[in-house]
C-alpha cells in the first residue's frame, strides 16, 4: 500500500485512511500493538480473568498500566468489562468477538516466534 492507502471496513463500505494520523483505525492498532496491549489480548484469549489474575498473568505490568491498557481496549471494543456488585466490586475482563478476531493472529505470531527460538539455555 502506498501513501493514502485505504482499507474498507467489512460490510459497511466505510474507508479508512490508515496512514493518516486522524484515522480511528490507527488508534486501535496503536492500542493493540502497545507494549502491554498484545499481552492483555493474548492473556484473555483462552479465558476471562479478574483484574488481579490478569495482572498476575502478565509479569512486569503495573496496576496503573494494566488499568490504562484495559480502559483503551474496552473503549475500542476489543475487551468487555463486567463489574459484580460486591464489596469490594469484582471486575472481570474478557475478549469481545472483535477482540478474539484480533487476538488470534497475535497468538499465532507468538507461537511462531517461540517455536523458532533456540531452547532455553542453548546458545
PDB file of C-alpha atoms in Angstrom:
ATOM      1  CA  UNK A   1       0.000   0.000   0.000  1.00  0.00           C
ATOM      2  CA  UNK A   2       1.291   3.421  -0.822  1.00  0.00           C
ATOM      3  CA  UNK A   3       0.668   6.777   0.744  1.00  0.00           C
ATOM      4  CA  UNK A   4      -3.045   7.481   1.099  1.00  0.00           C
ATOM      5  CA  UNK A   5      -3.880   3.787   1.009  1.00  0.00           C
ATOM      6  CA  UNK A   6      -7.340   2.911   2.168  1.00  0.00           C
ATOM      7  CA  UNK A   7      -8.840  -0.071   3.887  1.00  0.00           C
ATOM      8  CA  UNK A   8     -12.556  -0.751   3.678  1.00  0.00           C
ATOM      9  CA  UNK A   9     -14.433  -1.824   6.794  1.00  0.00           C
ATOM     10  CA  UNK A  10     -16.109  -5.172   6.143  1.00  0.00           C
ATOM     11  CA  UNK A  11     -19.789  -4.831   5.392  1.00  0.00           C
ATOM     12  CA  UNK A  12     -20.009  -1.076   5.898  1.00  0.00           C
ATOM     13  CA  UNK A  13     -18.408   0.497   2.855  1.00  0.00           C
ATOM     14  CA  UNK A  14     -16.527   2.853   5.202  1.00  0.00           C
ATOM     15  CA  UNK A  15     -12.994   3.566   4.027  1.00  0.00           C
ATOM     16  CA  UNK A  16     -10.216   4.299   6.481  1.00  0.00           C
ATOM     17  CA  UNK A  17      -7.148   6.332   5.562  1.00  0.00           C
ATOM     18  CA  UNK A  18      -4.838   4.176   7.658  1.00  0.00           C
ATOM     19  CA  UNK A  19      -1.723   6.237   7.018  1.00  0.00           C
ATOM     20  CA  UNK A  20      -3.340   9.478   8.213  1.00  0.00           C
ATOM     21  CA  UNK A  21      -2.823  10.396  11.855  1.00  0.00           C
ATOM     22  CA  UNK A  22      -6.528  11.144  12.423  1.00  0.00           C
ATOM     23  CA  UNK A  23      -7.707   7.694  11.263  1.00  0.00           C
ATOM     24  CA  UNK A  24      -9.701   5.955  14.044  1.00  0.00           C
ATOM     25  CA  UNK A  25      -8.410   2.540  12.929  1.00  0.00           C
ATOM     26  CA  UNK A  26      -4.897   3.768  13.609  1.00  0.00           C
ATOM     27  CA  UNK A  27      -5.769   4.415  17.268  1.00  0.00           C
ATOM     28  CA  UNK A  28      -6.997   0.836  17.653  1.00  0.00           C
ATOM     29  CA  UNK A  29      -3.798  -0.517  16.068  1.00  0.00           C
ATOM     30  CA  UNK A  30      -1.753   1.656  18.447  1.00  0.00           C
ATOM     31  CA  UNK A  31      -3.642   0.235  21.457  1.00  0.00           C
ATOM     32  CA  UNK A  32      -3.345  -3.372  20.250  1.00  0.00           C
ATOM     33  CA  UNK A  33       0.367  -3.091  19.491  1.00  0.00           C
ATOM     34  CA  UNK A  34       1.286  -1.117  22.592  1.00  0.00           C
ATOM     35  CA  UNK A  35       3.804  -2.683  24.965  1.00  0.00           C
ATOM     36  CA  UNK A  36       1.049  -4.201  27.106  1.00  0.00           C
ATOM     37  CA  UNK A  37      -1.898  -4.413  24.686  1.00  0.00           C
ATOM     38  CA  UNK A  38      -0.542  -7.507  22.964  1.00  0.00           C
ATOM     39  CA  UNK A  39      -0.027  -9.317  26.277  1.00  0.00           C
ATOM     40  CA  UNK A  40      -3.505  -8.440  27.561  1.00  0.00           C
ATOM     41  CA  UNK A  41      -5.121  -9.777  24.391  1.00  0.00           C
ATOM     42  CA  UNK A  42      -3.047 -12.970  24.455  1.00  0.00           C
ATOM     43  CA  UNK A  43      -3.772 -13.495  28.179  1.00  0.00           C
ATOM     44  CA  UNK A  44      -7.515 -13.115  27.664  1.00  0.00           C
ATOM     45  CA  UNK A  45      -7.612 -15.317  24.540  1.00  0.00           C
ATOM     46  CA  UNK A  46      -8.219 -18.580  26.370  1.00  0.00           C
ATOM     47  CA  UNK A  47     -10.376 -17.415  29.290  1.00  0.00           C
ATOM     48  CA  UNK A  48     -11.932 -14.459  31.095  1.00  0.00           C
ATOM     49  CA  UNK A  49      -9.953 -13.104  34.035  1.00  0.00           C
ATOM     50  CA  UNK A  50     -10.455 -10.846  37.007  1.00  0.00           C
ATOM     51  CA  UNK A  51      -8.207  -7.792  37.208  1.00  0.00           C
ATOM     52  CA  UNK A  52      -5.678  -9.196  39.684  1.00  0.00           C
ATOM     53  CA  UNK A  53      -5.486 -12.591  37.974  1.00  0.00           C
ATOM     54  CA  UNK A  54      -4.831 -10.788  34.704  1.00  0.00           C
ATOM     55  CA  UNK A  55      -2.149  -8.650  36.355  1.00  0.00           C
ATOM     56  CA  UNK A  56      -0.525 -11.755  37.813  1.00  0.00           C
ATOM     57  CA  UNK A  57      -0.551 -13.495  34.413  1.00  0.00           C
ATOM     58  CA  UNK A  58       1.474 -10.677  32.800  1.00  0.00           C
ATOM     59  CA  UNK A  59       4.766 -10.381  34.621  1.00  0.00           C
ATOM     60  CA  UNK A  60       6.137  -6.852  34.840  1.00  0.00           C
ATOM     61  CA  UNK A  61       2.910  -4.910  34.292  1.00  0.00           C
ATOM     62  CA  UNK A  62       1.897  -2.421  36.960  1.00  0.00           C
ATOM     63  CA  UNK A  63      -1.700  -1.994  38.082  1.00  0.00           C
ATOM     64  CA  UNK A  64      -1.673   1.503  36.590  1.00  0.00           C
ATOM     65  CA  UNK A  65      -0.515   0.317  33.155  1.00  0.00           C
ATOM     66  CA  UNK A  66      -2.933  -2.611  33.195  1.00  0.00           C
ATOM     67  CA  UNK A  67      -5.824  -0.283  34.054  1.00  0.00           C
ATOM     68  CA  UNK A  68      -4.849   2.164  31.287  1.00  0.00           C
ATOM     69  CA  UNK A  69      -4.412  -0.627  28.730  1.00  0.00           C
ATOM     70  CA  UNK A  70      -7.722  -2.244  29.651  1.00  0.00           C
ATOM     71  CA  UNK A  71      -9.510   1.110  29.506  1.00  0.00           C
ATOM     72  CA  UNK A  72      -8.265   1.683  25.939  1.00  0.00           C
ATOM     73  CA  UNK A  73      -9.086  -1.862  24.791  1.00  0.00           C
ATOM     74  CA  UNK A  74     -12.586  -1.672  26.310  1.00  0.00           C
ATOM     75  CA  UNK A  75     -13.170   1.686  24.608  1.00  0.00           C
ATOM     76  CA  UNK A  76     -12.025   0.177  21.289  1.00  0.00           C
ATOM     77  CA  UNK A  77     -14.495  -2.693  21.681  1.00  0.00           C
ATOM     78  CA  UNK A  78     -11.829  -5.401  21.891  1.00  0.00           C
ATOM     79  CA  UNK A  79     -12.379  -6.238  25.564  1.00  0.00           C
ATOM     80  CA  UNK A  80     -15.546  -6.339  27.645  1.00  0.00           C
ATOM     81  CA  UNK A  81     -15.691  -5.444  31.332  1.00  0.00           C
ATOM     82  CA  UNK A  82     -18.177  -6.825  33.866  1.00  0.00           C
ATOM     83  CA  UNK A  83     -18.475  -5.442  37.388  1.00  0.00           C
ATOM     84  CA  UNK A  84     -20.078  -7.635  40.054  1.00  0.00           C
ATOM     85  CA  UNK A  85     -21.867  -5.548  42.695  1.00  0.00           C
ATOM     86  CA  UNK A  86     -19.983  -6.938  45.678  1.00  0.00           C
ATOM     87  CA  UNK A  87     -17.894  -5.236  48.328  1.00  0.00           C
ATOM     88  CA  UNK A  88     -15.297  -4.668  47.058  1.00  0.00           C
ATOM     89  CA  UNK A  89     -16.519  -4.866  43.450  1.00  0.00           C
ATOM     90  CA  UNK A  90     -15.110  -7.760  41.446  1.00  0.00           C
ATOM     91  CA  UNK A  91     -14.263  -6.841  37.868  1.00  0.00           C
ATOM     92  CA  UNK A  92     -13.890  -9.482  35.157  1.00  0.00           C
ATOM     93  CA  UNK A  93     -12.484  -8.923  31.671  1.00  0.00           C
ATOM     94  CA  UNK A  94     -12.817 -10.958  28.504  1.00  0.00           C
ATOM     95  CA  UNK A  95     -12.454 -10.627  24.768  1.00  0.00           C
ATOM     96  CA  UNK A  96     -15.311  -9.478  22.592  1.00  0.00           C
ATOM     97  CA  UNK A  97     -15.817 -11.161  19.226  1.00  0.00           C
ATOM     98  CA  UNK A  98     -13.711  -8.358  17.716  1.00  0.00           C
ATOM     99  CA  UNK A  99     -11.035  -8.942  20.366  1.00  0.00           C
ATOM    100  CA  UNK A 100     -10.988 -12.694  19.645  1.00  0.00           C
ATOM    101  CA  UNK A 101     -10.579 -11.911  15.957  1.00  0.00           C
ATOM    102  CA  UNK A 102      -7.604  -9.623  16.670  1.00  0.00           C
ATOM    103  CA  UNK A 103      -6.018 -11.856  19.351  1.00  0.00           C
ATOM    104  CA  UNK A 104      -5.942 -14.967  17.174  1.00  0.00           C
ATOM    105  CA  UNK A 105      -3.171 -13.807  14.792  1.00  0.00           C
ATOM    106  CA  UNK A 106      -1.259 -12.290  17.736  1.00  0.00           C
ATOM    107  CA  UNK A 107      -1.289 -15.675  19.456  1.00  0.00           C
ATOM    108  CA  UNK A 108      -0.229 -17.337  16.198  1.00  0.00           C
ATOM    109  CA  UNK A 109       2.643 -14.846  15.897  1.00  0.00           C
ATOM    110  CA  UNK A 110       3.741 -15.524  19.476  1.00  0.00           C
ATOM    111  CA  UNK A 111       3.596 -19.292  18.835  1.00  0.00           C
ATOM    112  CA  UNK A 112       5.665 -18.950  15.639  1.00  0.00           C
ATOM    113  CA  UNK A 113       8.300 -16.875  17.436  1.00  0.00           C
ATOM    114  CA  UNK A 114       8.625 -19.279  20.363  1.00  0.00           C
ATOM    115  CA  UNK A 115       8.876 -22.299  18.036  1.00  0.00           C
ATOM    116  CA  UNK A 116      11.836 -20.679  16.232  1.00  0.00           C
ATOM    117  CA  UNK A 117      13.775 -19.589  19.310  1.00  0.00           C
ATOM    118  CA  UNK A 118      16.596 -21.854  20.470  1.00  0.00           C
ATOM    119  CA  UNK A 119      15.896 -23.939  23.549  1.00  0.00           C
ATOM    120  CA  UNK A 120      16.381 -22.018  26.807  1.00  0.00           C
ATOM    121  CA  UNK A 121      19.952 -22.316  27.978  1.00  0.00           C
ATOM    122  CA  UNK A 122      21.175 -23.233  24.476  1.00  0.00           C
ATOM    123  CA  UNK A 123      23.398 -20.722  22.731  1.00  0.00           C
TER     124      UNK A 123
END
